[in-house]
Short mmCIF file of N, CA and C in Angstrom, two decimals:
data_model
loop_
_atom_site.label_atom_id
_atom_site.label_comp_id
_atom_site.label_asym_id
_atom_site.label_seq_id
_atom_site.Cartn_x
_atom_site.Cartn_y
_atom_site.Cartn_z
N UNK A 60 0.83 -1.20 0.00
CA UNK A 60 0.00 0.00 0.00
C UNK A 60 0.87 1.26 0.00
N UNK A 61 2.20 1.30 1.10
CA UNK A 61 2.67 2.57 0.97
C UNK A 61 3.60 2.46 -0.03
N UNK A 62 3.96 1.58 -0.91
CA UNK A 62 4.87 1.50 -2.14
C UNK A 62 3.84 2.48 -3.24
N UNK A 63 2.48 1.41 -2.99
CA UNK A 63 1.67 2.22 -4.19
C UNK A 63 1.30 3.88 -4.21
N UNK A 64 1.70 4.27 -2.84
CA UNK A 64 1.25 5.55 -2.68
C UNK A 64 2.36 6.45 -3.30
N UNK A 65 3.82 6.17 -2.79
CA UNK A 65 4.93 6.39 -3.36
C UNK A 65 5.25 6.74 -4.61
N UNK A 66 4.65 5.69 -5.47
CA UNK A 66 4.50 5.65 -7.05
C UNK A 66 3.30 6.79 -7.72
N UNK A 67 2.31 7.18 -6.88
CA UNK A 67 1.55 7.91 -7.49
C UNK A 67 2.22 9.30 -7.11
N UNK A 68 3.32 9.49 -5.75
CA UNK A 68 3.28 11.11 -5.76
C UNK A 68 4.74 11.22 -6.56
N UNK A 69 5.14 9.92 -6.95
CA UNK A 69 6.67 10.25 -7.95
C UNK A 69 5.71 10.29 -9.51
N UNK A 70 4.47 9.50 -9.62
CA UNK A 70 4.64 9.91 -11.11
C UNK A 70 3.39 11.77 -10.73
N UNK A 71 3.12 12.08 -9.85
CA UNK A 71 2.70 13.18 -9.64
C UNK A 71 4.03 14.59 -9.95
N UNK A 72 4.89 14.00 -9.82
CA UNK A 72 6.36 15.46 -9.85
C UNK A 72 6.73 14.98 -11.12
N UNK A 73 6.55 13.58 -11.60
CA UNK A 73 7.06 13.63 -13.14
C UNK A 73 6.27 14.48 -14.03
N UNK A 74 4.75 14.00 -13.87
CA UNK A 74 3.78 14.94 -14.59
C UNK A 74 3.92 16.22 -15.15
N UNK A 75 4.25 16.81 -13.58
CA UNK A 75 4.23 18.32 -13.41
C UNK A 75 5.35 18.99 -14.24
N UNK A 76 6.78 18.07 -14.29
CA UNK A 76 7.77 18.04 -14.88
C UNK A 76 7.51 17.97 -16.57
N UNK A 77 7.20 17.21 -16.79
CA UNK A 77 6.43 16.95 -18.17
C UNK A 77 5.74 18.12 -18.78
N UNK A 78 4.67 18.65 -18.15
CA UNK A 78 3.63 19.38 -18.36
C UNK A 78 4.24 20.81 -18.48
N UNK A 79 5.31 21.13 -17.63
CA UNK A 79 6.05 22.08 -17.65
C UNK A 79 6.82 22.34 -18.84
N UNK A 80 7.71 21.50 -19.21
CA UNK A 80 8.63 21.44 -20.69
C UNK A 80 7.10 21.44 -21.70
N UNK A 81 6.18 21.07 -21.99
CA UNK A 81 5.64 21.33 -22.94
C UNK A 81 5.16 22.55 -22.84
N UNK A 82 4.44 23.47 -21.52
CA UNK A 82 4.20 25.01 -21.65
C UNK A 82 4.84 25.34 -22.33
N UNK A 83 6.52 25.02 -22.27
CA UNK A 83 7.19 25.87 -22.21
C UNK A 83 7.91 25.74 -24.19
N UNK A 84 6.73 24.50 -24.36
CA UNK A 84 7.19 24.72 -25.93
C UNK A 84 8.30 23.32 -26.37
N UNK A 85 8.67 22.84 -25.38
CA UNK A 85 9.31 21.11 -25.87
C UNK A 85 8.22 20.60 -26.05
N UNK A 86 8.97 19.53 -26.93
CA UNK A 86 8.11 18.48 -27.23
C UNK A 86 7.98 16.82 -26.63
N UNK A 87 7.33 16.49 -26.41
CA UNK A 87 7.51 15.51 -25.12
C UNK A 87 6.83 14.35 -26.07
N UNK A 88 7.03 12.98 -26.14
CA UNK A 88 6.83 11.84 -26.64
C UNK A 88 6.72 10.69 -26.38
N UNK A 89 5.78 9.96 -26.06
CA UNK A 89 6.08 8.20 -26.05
C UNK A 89 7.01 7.21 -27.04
N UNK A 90 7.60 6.75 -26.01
CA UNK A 90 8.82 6.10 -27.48
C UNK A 90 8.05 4.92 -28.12
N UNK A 91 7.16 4.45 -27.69
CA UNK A 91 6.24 3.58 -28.67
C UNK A 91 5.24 4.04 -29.37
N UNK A 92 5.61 4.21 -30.60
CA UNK A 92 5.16 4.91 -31.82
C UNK A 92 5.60 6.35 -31.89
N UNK A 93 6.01 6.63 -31.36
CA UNK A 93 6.54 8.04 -31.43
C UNK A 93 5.35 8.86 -31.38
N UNK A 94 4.35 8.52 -30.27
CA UNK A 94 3.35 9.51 -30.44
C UNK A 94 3.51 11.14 -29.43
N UNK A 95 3.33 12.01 -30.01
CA UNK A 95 3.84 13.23 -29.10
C UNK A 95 2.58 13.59 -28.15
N UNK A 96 2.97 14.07 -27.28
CA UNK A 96 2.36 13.89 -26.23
C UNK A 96 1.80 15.50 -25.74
N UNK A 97 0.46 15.98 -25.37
CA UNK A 97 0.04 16.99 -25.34
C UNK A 97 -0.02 17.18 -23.64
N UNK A 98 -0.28 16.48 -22.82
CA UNK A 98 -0.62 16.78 -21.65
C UNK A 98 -0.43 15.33 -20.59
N UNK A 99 0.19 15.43 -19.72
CA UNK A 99 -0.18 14.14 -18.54
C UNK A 99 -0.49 14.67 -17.50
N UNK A 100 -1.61 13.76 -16.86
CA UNK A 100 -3.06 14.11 -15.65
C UNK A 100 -3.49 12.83 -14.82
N UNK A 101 -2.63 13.30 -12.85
CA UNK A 101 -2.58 12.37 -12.33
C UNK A 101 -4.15 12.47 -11.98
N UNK A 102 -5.25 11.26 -11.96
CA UNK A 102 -6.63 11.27 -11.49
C UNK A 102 -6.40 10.33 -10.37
N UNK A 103 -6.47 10.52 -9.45
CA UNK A 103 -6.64 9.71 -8.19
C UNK A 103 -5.12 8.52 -8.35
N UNK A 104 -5.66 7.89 -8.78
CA UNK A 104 -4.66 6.55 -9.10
C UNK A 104 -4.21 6.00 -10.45
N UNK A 105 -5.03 6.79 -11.06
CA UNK A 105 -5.06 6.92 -12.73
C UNK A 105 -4.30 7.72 -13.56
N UNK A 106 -2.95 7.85 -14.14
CA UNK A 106 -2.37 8.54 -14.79
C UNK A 106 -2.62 8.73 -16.54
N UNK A 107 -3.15 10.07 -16.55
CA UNK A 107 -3.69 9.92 -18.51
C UNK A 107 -2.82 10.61 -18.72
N UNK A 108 -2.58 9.77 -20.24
CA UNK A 108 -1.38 11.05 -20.93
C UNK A 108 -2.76 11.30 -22.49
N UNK A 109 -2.71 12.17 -22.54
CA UNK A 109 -3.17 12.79 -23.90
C UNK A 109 -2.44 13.41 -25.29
N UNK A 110 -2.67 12.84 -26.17
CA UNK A 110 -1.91 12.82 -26.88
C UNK A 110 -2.52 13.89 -27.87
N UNK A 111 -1.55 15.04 -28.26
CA UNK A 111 -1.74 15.76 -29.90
C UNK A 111 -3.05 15.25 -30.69
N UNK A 112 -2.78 13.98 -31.13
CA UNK A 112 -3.51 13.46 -32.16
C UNK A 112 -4.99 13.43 -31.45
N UNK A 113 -5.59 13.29 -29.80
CA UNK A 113 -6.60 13.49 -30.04
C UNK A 113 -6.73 11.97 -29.00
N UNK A 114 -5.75 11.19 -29.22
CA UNK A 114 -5.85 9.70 -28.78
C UNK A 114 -5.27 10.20 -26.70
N UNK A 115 -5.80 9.19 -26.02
CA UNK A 115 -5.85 8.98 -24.41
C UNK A 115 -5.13 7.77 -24.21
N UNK A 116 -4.49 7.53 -23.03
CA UNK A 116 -3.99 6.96 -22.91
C UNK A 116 -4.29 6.62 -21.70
N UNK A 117 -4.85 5.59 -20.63
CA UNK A 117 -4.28 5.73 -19.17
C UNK A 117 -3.98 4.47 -18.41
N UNK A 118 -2.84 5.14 -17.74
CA UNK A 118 -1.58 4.19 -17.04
C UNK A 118 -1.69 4.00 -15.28
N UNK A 119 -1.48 2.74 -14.96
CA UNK A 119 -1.33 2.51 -13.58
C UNK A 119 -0.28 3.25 -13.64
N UNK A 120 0.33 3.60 -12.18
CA UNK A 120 1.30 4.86 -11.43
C UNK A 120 2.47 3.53 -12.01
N UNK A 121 2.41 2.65 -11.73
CA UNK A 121 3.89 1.35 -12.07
C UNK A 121 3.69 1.41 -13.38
N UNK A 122 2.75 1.42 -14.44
CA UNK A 122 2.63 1.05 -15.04
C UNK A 122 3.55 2.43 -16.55
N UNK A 123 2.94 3.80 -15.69
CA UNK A 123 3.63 4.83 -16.04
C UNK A 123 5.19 5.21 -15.88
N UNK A 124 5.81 4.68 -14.98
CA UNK A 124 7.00 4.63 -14.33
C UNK A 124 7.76 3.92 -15.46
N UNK A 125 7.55 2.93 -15.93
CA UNK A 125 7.79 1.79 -16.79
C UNK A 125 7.81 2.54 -18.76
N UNK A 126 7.35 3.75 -18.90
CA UNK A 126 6.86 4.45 -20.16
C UNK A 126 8.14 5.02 -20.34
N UNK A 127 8.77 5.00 -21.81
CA UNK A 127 10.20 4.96 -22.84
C UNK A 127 9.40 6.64 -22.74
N UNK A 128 9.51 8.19 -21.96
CA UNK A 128 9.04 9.48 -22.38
C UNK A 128 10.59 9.77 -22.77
N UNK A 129 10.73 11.00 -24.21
CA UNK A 129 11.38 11.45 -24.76
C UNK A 129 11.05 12.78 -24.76
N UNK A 130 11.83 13.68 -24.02
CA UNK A 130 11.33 15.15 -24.02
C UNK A 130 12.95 15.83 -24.85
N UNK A 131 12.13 16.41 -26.28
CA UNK A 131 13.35 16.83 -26.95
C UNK A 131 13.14 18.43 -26.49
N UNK A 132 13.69 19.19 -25.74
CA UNK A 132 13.67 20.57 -25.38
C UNK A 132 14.68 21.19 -26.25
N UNK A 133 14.74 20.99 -27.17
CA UNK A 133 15.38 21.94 -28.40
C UNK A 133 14.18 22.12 -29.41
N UNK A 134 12.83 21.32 -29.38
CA UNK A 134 12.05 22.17 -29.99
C UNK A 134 11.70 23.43 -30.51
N UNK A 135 11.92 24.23 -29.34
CA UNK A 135 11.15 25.52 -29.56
C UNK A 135 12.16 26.47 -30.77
N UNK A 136 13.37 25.78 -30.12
CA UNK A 136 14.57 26.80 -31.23
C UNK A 136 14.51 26.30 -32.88
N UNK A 137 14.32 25.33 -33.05
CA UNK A 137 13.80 24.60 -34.42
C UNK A 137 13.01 24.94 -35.25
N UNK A 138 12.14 25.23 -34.38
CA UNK A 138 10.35 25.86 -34.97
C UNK A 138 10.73 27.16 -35.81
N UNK A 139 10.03 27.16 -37.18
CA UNK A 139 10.14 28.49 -37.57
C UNK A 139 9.47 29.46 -37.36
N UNK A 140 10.06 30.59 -37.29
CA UNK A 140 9.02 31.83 -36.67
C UNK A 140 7.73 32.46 -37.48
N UNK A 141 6.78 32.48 -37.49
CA UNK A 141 5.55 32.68 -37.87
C UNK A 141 5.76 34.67 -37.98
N UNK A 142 6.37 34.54 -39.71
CA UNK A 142 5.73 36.15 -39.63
C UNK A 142 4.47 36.62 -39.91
N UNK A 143 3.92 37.76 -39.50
CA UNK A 143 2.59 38.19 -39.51
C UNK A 143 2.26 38.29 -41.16
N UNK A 144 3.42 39.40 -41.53
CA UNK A 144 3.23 39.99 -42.75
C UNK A 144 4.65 39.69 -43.74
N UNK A 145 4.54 38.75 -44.21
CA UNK A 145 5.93 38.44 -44.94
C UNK A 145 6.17 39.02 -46.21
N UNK A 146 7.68 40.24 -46.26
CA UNK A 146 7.72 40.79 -47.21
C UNK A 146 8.49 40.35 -48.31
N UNK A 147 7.94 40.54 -49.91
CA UNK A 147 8.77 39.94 -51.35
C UNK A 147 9.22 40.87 -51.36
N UNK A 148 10.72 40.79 -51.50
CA UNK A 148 11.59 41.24 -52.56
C UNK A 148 11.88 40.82 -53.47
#
């Protein structure tokens, strides 16, 4: 019981960790399928990760612990910059 509790407030600081690098514009990923990952949300005992595409995911706290996440934080510098008004010369 107190192992399982353990596991939910470590994948609770991973989350937050997670959730943070994507505000902040990384891109965060499951290494099986390479699906990129929009948001993770501890529910009681229930960990969801939500994915970009629209697809849910949800993981026992062991079961999440156990997940290949890839957070590439060189995203944001990669991305090209969105001009408003782009001028021809």
């Amino acid at each position: 019981m107190e192992e399982a509790r353990n596991d939910v407030e470590e994948v609770r600081k991973i989350a937050e960790v997670i959730n943070e690098f994507i505000s902040r514009g990384a891109r965060v990923y499951v290494r099986r399928g390479w699906r990129e990952v929009a948001r993770v949300d501890v529910r009681g005992r229930t960990v969801v990760v939500a994915y970009r595409d629209g697809g849910v995911t949800k993981f026992a706290p062991d079961g999440f612990l156990r997940t290949h996440i890839v957070i590439d934080v060189t995203a944001p510098y990669r991305r090209p910059e969105k001009v408003k008004n782009p001028q021809v010369f």
